[in-house]
Coordinates of C-alpha atoms in Angstrom, one line a residue:
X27 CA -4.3 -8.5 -2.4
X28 CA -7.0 -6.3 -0.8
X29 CA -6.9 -6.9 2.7
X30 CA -10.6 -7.1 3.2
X31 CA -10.1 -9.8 0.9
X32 CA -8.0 -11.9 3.0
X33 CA -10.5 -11.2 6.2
X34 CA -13.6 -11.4 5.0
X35 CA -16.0 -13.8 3.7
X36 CA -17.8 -13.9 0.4
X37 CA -20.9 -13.1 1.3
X38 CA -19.4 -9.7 3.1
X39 CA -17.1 -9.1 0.0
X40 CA -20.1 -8.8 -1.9
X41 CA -22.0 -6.3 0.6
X42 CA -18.9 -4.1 0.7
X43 CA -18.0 -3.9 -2.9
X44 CA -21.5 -3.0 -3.4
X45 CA -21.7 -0.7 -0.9
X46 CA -18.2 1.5 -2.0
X47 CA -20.2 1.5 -5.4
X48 CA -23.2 2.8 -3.7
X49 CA -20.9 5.4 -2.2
X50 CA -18.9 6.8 -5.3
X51 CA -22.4 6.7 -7.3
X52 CA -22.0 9.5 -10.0
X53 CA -26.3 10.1 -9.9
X54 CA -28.2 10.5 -6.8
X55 CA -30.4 7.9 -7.6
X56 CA -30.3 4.5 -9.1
X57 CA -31.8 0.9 -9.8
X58 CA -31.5 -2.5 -8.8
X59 CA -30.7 -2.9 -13.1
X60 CA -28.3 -0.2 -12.6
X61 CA -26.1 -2.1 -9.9
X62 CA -26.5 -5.3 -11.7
X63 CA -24.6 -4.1 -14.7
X64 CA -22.3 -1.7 -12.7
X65 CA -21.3 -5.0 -10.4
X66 CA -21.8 -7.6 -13.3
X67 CA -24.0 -9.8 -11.3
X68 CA -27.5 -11.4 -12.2
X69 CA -30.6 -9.0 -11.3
X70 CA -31.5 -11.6 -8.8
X71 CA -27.9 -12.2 -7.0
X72 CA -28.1 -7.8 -6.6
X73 CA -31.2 -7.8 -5.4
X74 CA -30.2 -10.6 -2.9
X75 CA -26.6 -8.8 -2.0
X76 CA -28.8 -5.4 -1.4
X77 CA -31.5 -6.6 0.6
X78 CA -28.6 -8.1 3.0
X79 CA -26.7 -5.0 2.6
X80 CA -30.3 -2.7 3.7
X81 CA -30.1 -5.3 7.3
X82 CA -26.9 -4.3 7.6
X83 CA -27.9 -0.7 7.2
X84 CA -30.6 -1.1 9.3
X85 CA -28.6 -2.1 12.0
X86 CA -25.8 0.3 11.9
X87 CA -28.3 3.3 11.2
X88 CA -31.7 2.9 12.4
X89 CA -33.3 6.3 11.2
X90 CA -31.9 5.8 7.4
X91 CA -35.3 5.5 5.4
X92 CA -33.6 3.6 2.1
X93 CA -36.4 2.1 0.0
X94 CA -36.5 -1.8 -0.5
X95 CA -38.7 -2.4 -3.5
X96 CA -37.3 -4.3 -6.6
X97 CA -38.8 -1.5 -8.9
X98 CA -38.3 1.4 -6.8
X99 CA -35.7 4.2 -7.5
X100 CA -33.0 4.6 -4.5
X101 CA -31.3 7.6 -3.6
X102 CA -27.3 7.5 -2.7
X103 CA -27.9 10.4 0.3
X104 CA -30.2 7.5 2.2
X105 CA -26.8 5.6 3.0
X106 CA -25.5 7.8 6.0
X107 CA -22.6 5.2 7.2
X108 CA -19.1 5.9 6.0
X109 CA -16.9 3.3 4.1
X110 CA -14.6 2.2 6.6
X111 CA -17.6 2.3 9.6
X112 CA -19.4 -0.3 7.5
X113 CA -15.6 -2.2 7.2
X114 CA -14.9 -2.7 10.5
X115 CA -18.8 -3.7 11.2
X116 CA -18.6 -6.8 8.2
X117 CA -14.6 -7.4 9.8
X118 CA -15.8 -7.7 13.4
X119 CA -18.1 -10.4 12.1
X120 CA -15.4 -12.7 10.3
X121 CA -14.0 -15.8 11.8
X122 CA -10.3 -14.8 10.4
X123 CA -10.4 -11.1 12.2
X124 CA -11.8 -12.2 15.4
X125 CA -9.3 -15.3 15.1
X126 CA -6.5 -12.5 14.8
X127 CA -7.5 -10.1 17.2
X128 CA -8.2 -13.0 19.9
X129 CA -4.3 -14.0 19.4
X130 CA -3.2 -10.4 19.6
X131 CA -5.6 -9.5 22.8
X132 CA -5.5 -13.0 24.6
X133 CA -2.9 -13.4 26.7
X134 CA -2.9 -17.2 27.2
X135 CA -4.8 -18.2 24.0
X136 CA -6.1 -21.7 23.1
X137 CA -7.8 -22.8 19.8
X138 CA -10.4 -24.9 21.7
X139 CA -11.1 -21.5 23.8
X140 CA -11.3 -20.0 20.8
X141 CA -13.9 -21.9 19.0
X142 CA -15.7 -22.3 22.3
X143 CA -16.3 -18.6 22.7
X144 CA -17.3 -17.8 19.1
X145 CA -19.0 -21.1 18.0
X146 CA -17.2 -22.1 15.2
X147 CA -15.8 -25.5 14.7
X148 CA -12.0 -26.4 14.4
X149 CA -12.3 -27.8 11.0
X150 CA -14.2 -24.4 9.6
X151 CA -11.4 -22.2 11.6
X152 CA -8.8 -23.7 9.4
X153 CA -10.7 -23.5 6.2
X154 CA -11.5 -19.7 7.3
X155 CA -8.2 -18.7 7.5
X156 CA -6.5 -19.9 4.7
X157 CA -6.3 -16.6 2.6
X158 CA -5.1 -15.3 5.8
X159 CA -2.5 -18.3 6.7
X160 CA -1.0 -18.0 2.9
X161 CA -0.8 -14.2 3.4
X162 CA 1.0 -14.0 6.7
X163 CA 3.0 -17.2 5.1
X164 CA 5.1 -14.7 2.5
X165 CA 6.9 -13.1 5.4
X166 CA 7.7 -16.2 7.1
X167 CA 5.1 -16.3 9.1
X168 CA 2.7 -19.1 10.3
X169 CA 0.1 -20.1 13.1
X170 CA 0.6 -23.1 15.5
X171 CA -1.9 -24.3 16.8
X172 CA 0.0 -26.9 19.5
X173 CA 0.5 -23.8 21.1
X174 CA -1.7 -21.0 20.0
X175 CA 0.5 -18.3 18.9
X176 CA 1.7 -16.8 15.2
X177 CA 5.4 -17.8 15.1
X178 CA 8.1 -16.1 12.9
X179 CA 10.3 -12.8 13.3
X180 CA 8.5 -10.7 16.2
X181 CA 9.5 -8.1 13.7
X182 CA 7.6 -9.1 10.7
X183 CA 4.7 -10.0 13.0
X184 CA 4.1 -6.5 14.7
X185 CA 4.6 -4.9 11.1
X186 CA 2.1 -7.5 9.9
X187 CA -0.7 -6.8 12.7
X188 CA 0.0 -3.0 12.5
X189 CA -0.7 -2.5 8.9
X190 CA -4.0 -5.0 9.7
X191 CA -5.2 -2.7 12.6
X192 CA -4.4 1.0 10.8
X193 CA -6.2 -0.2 7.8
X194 CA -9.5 -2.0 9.7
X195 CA -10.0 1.0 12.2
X196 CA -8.6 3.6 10.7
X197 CA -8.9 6.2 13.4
X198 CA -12.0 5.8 14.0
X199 CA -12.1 3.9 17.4
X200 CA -9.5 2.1 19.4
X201 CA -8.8 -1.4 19.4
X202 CA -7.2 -2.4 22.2
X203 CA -8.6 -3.9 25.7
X204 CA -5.7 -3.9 27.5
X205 CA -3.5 -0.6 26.5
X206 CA -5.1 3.0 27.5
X207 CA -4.9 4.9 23.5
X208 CA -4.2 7.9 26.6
X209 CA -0.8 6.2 27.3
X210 CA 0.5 5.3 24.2
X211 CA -0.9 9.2 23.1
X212 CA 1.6 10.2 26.2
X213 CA 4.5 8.2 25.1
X214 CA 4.1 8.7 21.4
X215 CA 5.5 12.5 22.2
X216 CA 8.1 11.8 24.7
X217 CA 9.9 9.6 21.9
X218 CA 8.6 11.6 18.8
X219 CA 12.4 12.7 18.4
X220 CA 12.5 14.0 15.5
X221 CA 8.6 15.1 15.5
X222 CA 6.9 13.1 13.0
X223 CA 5.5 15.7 10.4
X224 CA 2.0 15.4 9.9
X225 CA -1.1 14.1 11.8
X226 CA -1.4 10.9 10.3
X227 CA 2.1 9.3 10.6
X228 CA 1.6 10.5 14.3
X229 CA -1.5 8.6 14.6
X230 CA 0.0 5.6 13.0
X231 CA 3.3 5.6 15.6
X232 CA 0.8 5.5 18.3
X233 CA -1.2 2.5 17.5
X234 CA 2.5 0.8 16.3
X235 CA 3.1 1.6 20.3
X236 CA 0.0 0.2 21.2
X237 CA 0.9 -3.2 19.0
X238 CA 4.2 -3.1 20.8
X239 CA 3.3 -2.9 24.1
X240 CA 0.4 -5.5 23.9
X241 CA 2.5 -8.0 22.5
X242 CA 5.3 -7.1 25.1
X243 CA 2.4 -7.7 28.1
X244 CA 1.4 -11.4 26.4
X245 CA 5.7 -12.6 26.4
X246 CA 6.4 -11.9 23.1
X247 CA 9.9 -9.9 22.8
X248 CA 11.9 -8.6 20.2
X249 CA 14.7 -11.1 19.4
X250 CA 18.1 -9.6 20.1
X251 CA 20.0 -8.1 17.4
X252 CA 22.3 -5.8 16.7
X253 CA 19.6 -2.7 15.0
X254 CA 21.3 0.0 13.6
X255 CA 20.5 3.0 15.9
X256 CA 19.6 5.2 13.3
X257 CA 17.5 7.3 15.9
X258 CA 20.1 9.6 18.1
X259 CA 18.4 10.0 21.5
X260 CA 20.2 11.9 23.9
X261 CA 19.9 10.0 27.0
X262 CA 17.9 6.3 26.2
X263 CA 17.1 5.8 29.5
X264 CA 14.2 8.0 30.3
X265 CA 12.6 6.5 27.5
X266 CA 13.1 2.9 28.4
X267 CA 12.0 3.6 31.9
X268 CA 8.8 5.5 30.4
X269 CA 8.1 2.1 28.3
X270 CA 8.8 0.1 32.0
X271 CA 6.2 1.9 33.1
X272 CA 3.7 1.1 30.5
X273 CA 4.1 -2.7 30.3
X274 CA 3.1 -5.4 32.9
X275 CA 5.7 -7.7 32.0
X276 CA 9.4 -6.9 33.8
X277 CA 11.8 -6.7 31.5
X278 CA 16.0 -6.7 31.9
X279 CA 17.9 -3.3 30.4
X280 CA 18.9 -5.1 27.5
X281 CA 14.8 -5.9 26.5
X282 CA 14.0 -2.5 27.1
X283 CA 16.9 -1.1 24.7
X284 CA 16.2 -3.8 22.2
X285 CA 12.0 -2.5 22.1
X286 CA 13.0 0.8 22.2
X287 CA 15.7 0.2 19.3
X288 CA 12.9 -1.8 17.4
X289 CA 10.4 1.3 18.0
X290 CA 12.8 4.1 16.1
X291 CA 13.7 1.4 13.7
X292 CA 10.3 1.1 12.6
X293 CA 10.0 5.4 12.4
X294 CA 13.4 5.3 10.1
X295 CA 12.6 2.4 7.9
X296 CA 8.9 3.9 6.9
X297 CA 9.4 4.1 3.3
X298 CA 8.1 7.9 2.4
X299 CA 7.5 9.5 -1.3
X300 CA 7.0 12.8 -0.2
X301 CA 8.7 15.3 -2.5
X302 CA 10.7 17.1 -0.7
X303 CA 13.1 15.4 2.3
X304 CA 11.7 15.7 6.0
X305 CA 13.6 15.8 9.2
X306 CA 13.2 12.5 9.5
X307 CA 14.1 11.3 6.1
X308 CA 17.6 13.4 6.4
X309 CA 18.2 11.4 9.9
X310 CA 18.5 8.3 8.3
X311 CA 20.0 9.5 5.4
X312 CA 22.9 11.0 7.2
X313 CA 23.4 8.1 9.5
X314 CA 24.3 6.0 6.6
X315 CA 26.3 8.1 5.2
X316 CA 28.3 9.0 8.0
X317 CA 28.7 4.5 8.6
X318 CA 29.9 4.4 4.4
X319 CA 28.7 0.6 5.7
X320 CA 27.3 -2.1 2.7
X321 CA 24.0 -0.7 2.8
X322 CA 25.0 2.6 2.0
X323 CA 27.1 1.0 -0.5
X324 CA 24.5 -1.0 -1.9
X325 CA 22.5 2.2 -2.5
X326 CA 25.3 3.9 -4.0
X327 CA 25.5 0.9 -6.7
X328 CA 21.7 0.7 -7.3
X329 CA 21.8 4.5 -8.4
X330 CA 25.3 4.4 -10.1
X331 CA 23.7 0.9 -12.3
X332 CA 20.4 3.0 -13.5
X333 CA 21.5 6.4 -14.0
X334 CA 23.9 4.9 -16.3
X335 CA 20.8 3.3 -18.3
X336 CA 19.3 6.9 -18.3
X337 CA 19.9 10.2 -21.1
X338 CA 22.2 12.6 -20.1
X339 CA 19.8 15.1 -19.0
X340 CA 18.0 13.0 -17.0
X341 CA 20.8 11.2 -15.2
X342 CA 21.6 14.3 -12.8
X343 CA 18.2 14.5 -11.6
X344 CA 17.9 11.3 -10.9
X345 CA 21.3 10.7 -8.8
X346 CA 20.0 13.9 -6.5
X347 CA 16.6 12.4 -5.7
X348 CA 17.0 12.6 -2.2
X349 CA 13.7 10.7 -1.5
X350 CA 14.7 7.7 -3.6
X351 CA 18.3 7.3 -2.3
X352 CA 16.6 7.1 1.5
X353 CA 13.9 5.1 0.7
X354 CA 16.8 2.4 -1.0
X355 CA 18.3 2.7 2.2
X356 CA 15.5 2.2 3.7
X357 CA 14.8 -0.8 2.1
X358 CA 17.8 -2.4 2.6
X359 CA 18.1 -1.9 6.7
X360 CA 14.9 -3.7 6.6
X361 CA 16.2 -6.6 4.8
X362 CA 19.4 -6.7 7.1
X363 CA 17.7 -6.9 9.9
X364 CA 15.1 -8.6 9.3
X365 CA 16.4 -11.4 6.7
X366 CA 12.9 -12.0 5.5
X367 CA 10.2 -10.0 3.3
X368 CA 9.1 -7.3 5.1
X369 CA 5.2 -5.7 4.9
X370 CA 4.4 -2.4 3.7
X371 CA 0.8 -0.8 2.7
X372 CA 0.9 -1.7 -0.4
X373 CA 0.7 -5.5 0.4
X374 CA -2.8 -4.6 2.0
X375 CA -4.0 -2.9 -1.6
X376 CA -4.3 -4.1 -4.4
X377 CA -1.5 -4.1 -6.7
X378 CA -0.4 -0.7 -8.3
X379 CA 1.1 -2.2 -11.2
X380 CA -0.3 -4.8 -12.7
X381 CA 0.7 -5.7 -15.3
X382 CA 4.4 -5.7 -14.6
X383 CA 6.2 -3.2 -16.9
X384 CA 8.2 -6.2 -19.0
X385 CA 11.1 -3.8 -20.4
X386 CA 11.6 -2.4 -16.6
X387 CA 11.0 -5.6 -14.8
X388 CA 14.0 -6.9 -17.6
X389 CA 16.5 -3.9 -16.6
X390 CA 15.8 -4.7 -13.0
X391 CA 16.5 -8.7 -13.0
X392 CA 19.6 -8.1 -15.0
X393 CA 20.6 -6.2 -12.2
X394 CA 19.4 -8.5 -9.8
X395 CA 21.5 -11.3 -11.7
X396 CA 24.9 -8.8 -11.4
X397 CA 24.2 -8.3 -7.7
X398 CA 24.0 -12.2 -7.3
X399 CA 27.4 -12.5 -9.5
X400 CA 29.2 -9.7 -7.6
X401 CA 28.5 -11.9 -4.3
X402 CA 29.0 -8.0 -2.1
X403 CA 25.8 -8.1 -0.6
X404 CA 24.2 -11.4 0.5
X405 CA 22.0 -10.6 3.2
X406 CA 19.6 -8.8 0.6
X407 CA 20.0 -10.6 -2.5
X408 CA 18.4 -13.8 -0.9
X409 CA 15.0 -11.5 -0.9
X410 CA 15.6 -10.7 -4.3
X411 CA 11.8 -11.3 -5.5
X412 CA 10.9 -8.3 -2.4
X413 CA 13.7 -6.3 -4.0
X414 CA 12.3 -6.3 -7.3
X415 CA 8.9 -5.7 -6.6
X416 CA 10.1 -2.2 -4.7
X417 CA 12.2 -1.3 -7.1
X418 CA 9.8 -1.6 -9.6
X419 CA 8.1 1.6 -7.2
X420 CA 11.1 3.2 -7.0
X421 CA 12.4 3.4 -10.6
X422 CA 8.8 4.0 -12.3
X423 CA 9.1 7.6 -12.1
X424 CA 12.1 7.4 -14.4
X425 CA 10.6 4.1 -16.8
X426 CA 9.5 6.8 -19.3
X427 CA 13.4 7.6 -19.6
X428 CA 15.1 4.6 -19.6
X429 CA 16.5 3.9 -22.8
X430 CA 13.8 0.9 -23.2
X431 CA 10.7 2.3 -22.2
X432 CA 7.3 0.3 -22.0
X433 CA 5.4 2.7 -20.8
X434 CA 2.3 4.1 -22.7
X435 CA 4.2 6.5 -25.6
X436 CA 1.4 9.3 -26.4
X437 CA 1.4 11.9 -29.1
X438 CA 0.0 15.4 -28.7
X439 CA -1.7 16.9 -31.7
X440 CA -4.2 19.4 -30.1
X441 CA -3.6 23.2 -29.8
X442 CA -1.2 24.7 -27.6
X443 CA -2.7 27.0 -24.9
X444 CA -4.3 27.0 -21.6
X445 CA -7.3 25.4 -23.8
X446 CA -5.0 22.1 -23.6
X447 CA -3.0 22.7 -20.5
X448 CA -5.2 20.7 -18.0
X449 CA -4.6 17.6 -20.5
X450 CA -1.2 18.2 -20.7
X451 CA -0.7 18.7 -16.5
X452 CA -3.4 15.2 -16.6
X453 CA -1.1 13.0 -18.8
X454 CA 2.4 14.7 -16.3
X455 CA 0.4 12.9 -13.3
X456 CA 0.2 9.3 -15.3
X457 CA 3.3 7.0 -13.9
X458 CA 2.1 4.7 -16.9
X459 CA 2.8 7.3 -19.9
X460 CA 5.8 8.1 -21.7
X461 CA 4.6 11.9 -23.5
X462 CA 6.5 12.3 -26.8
X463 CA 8.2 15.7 -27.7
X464 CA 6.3 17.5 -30.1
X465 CA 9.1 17.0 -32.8
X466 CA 9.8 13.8 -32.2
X467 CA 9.2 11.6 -35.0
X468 CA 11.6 8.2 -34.7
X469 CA 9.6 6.5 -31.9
X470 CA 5.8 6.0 -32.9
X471 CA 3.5 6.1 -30.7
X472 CA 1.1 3.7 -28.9
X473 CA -1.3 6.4 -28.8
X474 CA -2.1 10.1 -30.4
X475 CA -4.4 12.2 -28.8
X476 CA -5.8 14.7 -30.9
X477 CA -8.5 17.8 -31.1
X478 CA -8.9 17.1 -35.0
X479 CA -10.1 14.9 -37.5
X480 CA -7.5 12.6 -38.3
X481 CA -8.2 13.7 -42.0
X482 CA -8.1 17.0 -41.7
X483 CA -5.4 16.9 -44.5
X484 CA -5.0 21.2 -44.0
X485 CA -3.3 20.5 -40.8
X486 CA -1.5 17.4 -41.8
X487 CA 0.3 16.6 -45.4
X488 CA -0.8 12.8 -43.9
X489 CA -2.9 10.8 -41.2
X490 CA -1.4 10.7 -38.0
X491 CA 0.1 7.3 -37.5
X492 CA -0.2 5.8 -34.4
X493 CA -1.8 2.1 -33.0
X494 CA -4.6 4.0 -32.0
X495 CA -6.4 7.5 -32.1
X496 CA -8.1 9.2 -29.2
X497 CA -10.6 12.4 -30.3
X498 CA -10.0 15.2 -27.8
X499 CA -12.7 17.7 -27.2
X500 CA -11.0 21.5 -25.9
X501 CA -14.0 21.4 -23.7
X502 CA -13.3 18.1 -21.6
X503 CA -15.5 16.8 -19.2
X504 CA -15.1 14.4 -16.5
X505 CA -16.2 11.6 -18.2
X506 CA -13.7 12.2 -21.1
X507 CA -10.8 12.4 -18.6
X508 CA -12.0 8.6 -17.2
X509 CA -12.2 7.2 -20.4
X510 CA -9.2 8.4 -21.3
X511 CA -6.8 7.2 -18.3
X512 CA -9.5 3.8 -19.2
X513 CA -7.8 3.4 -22.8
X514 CA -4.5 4.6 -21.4
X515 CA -4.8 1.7 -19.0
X516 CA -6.0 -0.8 -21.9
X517 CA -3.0 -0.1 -24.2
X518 CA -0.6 -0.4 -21.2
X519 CA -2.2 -4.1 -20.1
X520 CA -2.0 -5.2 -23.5
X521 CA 1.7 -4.0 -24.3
X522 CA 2.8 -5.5 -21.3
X523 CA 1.2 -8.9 -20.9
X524 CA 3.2 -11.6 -21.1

C-alpha cells in the first residue's frame, strides 16, 4: 500500500494524486475537462479538488500566478513546488503522522496530551489511525494506549518508523527535535566500516542513527539477543563509547554492544539489487559462509531447489548470482532474529507485482510446503507468507525460464537491425515478458509484435498466430512505447488473475 495512503486523509489523497498528475503532465497546458478524465472524477469534484489544491499552492508558494477560472487554460510551469515538498506539507497536517511523530519525539507521551495539543477528539484519533494501526499490525506491531507507546519487537519498530521518515522527508529537511542531524552526520562515518557506496544509502544510515538514538533517549532498548556480528569492527569499544556520548540515557556495556550490534545488523541485512556485489554485500556473504550455519544452509537449498527447475543453460548463471544468494541470506538473518515479518520499501509502495505470477507463486508454495515437511529450518518457515512474497522478487528475473513460465510470451516479427534494436533492448528491461527465439515455434505466443500487415502473405505462407497482434512502427515514438508496456501489462493481469 502507498504510504501516503496509510497517513493521509481523503481529502489530501485527492490533492496529491492530482497534483503528481499536474507534475508528469505531457502538455504545458491543460483544462479543468482534461484532469477530470485524466483523474476519472466528475467536472465539479476536479474543480473542487483544484481549487483546494491552488490554497495549498498559495500557501507554500506565494509568488506562483496559477489561474483559477473554470474555463481558463493552466500552464504546468505555474506549479513551482516539488512532489515530495508538497508531501510532507499535506503529511504534517494529518492526525495519523503527527500522532506518530508525537510518539517518536515525546518522551513521556499521553493520548489525552495528545489530543489536547492538536484538538482532535479520542474517538476521531482511533478512527484516524486505523489504516495506520492495521499496517504497523502485519509486523506484530500495535499501539497501547494505557500507556502511550507502540509495543512489539524494538526491531521491527525502528525499521517501521525509518522507512516512514526516509520516505515523508526525503532529504529535504530534518525531522528530529531532539538529535543534532550534525551528530549523527559525525557518527555515521566513524562506524561507516565498510563505507557505504553511494550517497543515498549514506544518507539513509544517518537518519536510521537518528531513529536509534531518539528512541534510545525516550527508554526504548533493543531487546537482548544473540545478533549475528556480521560487521567485523576492530576494536567495538570506541564506537560504543562514541554512541554513549550521543545519548542522554546511561546505558550498561551490554546495551551499548547490543545498539551497536542492531546498528550493523541493519547495514548487512539491507536487501540490495545492484548488479554487481559491493564491499558490503561480500561482508555478509563471506561471514555466512565462513559459519556453514542453517541460514547459509537454507540459502544453499533455496538455490539447489530452483536451479533444478531451470534449462541447462540457464542453471549456471543463476547458481553464481552473487546478489541473489546475499540477499537470501539476507533475508533469512532477518527472520532469525527478528521471528516476525520484517519491513522493507516495498511495503511503503505500491505493489510491484500485482497480479501474482500464478505458475511462479505455484513453484514457490511447493517449495514452501517441502521446507515445512523437511522440519530443518523452523524459525523461517513460521513467516512463510513474508518468504513468499520476497521470493517472488528474487526469482522473477528467472520466471521467463522456469520450465512453467506465466510471464507475457512475445513474438518478434519486425526487421532485424538497429531500426528494431531499441524495441528489442525495451522488451530485455520488462520482468513481466518472456521474448521467444526467433525459431521457436512449439510455445505460441500471448503476443506478436510486428512491423507488417498481418496479411502480408509475401512475408508469411500464413497469418501469424498469436492471442493478440501489436502493429509496430520502425519509427516509434513515446507514446507507442507506453501503449505497448500498457497492453503488455493487460495480457499479463488477465493471464494471471485468479
Amino acid at each position: 500500500m502507498p504510504f501516503e495512503e496509510i497517513l493521509m486523509e481523503k481529502a489530501s489523497i485527492q490533492k496529491f494524486d492530482m497534483f503528481r498528475h499536474l507534475k508528469s503532465w505531457n502538455s504545458k497546458s491543460f483544462t479543468i475537462n482534461d484532469l477530470s478524465r485524466a483523474l476519472h472524477l466528475t467536472y465539479q469534484q476536479t474543480y473542487n479538488i483544484f481549487q483546494e489544491l491552488l490554497r495549498d499552492m498559495a500557501e507554500l508558494d506565494p509568488e506562483s500566478n496559477v489561474k483559477r477560472g473554470r474555463h481558463d487554460v493552466l500552464e504546468r510551469q505555474g506549479f513551482r513546488i516539488s512532489i515530495d515538498h508538497y508531501r510532507v506539507y499535506l503529511l504534517q497536517q494529518s492526525i495519523a503522522f503527527q500522532f506518530l511523530d508525537y510518539l517518536l519525539q515525546q518522551p513521556h507521551p499521553t493520548i489525552t496530551q495528545f489530543c489536547d495539543d492538536y484538538f482532535v477528539s479520542r474517538s476521531t484519533l482511533l478512527r484516524k489511525t486505523t489504516a495506520l494501526k492495521k499496517f504497523v499490525g502485519q509486523f506484530g506491531l500495535k499501539f497501547s494506549y494505557s500507556r502511550l507507546d507502540l509495543t512489539g519487537s524494538e526491531r521491527n519498530i525502528r525499521l517501521v518508523l525509518f522507512y516512514f521518515y526516509w520516505l515523508i522527508f526525503h532529504g529535504l529537511s530534518w525531522p528530529f527535535k531532539n538529535v543534532a542531524h550534525q551528530d549523527m552526520i559525525d557518527f555515521q562515518e566513524f562506524v561507516n566500516q565498510p563505507t557505504l557506496e553511494g550517497e543515498v544509502a549514506q544518507a539513509q544510515e544517518v537518519l536510521m542513527l537518528g531513529i536509534c538514538v531518539q528512541r534510545i533517549q525516550t527508554g526504548h532498548l533493543i531487546e537482548s539477543h544473540d545478533d549475528f556480528q556480521i560487521q567485523k569492527v576492530a576494536d567495538a569499544k570506541p564506537i560504543q563509547q562514541a554512541l554513549a556520548k550521543l545519548v542522554q540515557t546511561p546505558l550498561t556495556p551490554d546495551r551499548l554492544a547490543e545498539e551497536c550490534h542492531f546498528i550493523y545488523f541493519v547495514r548487512a541485512t539491507r536487501l540490495s539489487f545492484a548488479l554487481q556485489q559491493t564491499q558490503q554485500s561480500e561482508t555478509v556473504y563471506h561471514y555466512f559462509e565462513a559459519r556453514q550455519d542453517p541460514i547459509w544452509h537454507f540459502m544453499d537449498y533455496t538455490m539447489t531447489y530452483f536451479a533444478q527447475r531451470l534449462p541447462d543453460d540457464v542453471r549456471a548463471e543463476f547458481l553464481a548470482d552473487a546478489p541473489l544468494k546475499t540477499n537470501l541470506l539476507r533475508l533469512a538473518a532477518r527472520i532469525v532474529v527478528i521471528q516476525q515479518a520484517s519491513p522493507d520499501l516495498v511495503d511503503f509502495t505500491a505493489p510491484l507485482i500485482k497480479p501474482e505470477p500464478k505458475r511462479l507463486g505455484q513453484l514457490i508454495d511447493d517449495f514452501l510446503n517441502q521446507l515445512h515437511q523437511m522440519e530443518d529450518w523452523p524459525l523461517i518457515t513460521q513467516q512463510e507468507r513474508f518468504l513468499k512474497r520476497f521470493l517472488l522478487y528474487f526469482m522473477l528475473p528467472y520466471a521467463r525460464y522456469f520450465r512453467t513460465s506465466d510471464l507475457v510470451r512475445i513474438r518478434l516479427l519486425v526487421e532485424d537491425g538497429l531500426a528494431t534494436r531499441e524495441l528489442r533492448l525495451f522488451l530485455g528491461t520488462l520482468n513481466l515478458v518472456d521474448l521467444l527465439p526467433i525459431n521457436q515455434t512449439e510455445l505460441p505466443a500471448d503476443l506478436v509484435i510486428t512491423t507488417f500487415d498481418t496479411q502480408a502473405t509475401m512475408c508469411f505462407k500464413t497469418a501469424p498466430e498469436a492471442a493478440r497482434n501489436f502493429y509496430w512502427p520502425l519509427n516509434a515514438n513515446d507514446g507507442q512505447y507506453f501503449a505497448l508496456r500498457q497492453c503488455i501489462r493487460q495480457i499479463y493481469t488477465a493471464k494471471n488473475q485468479a
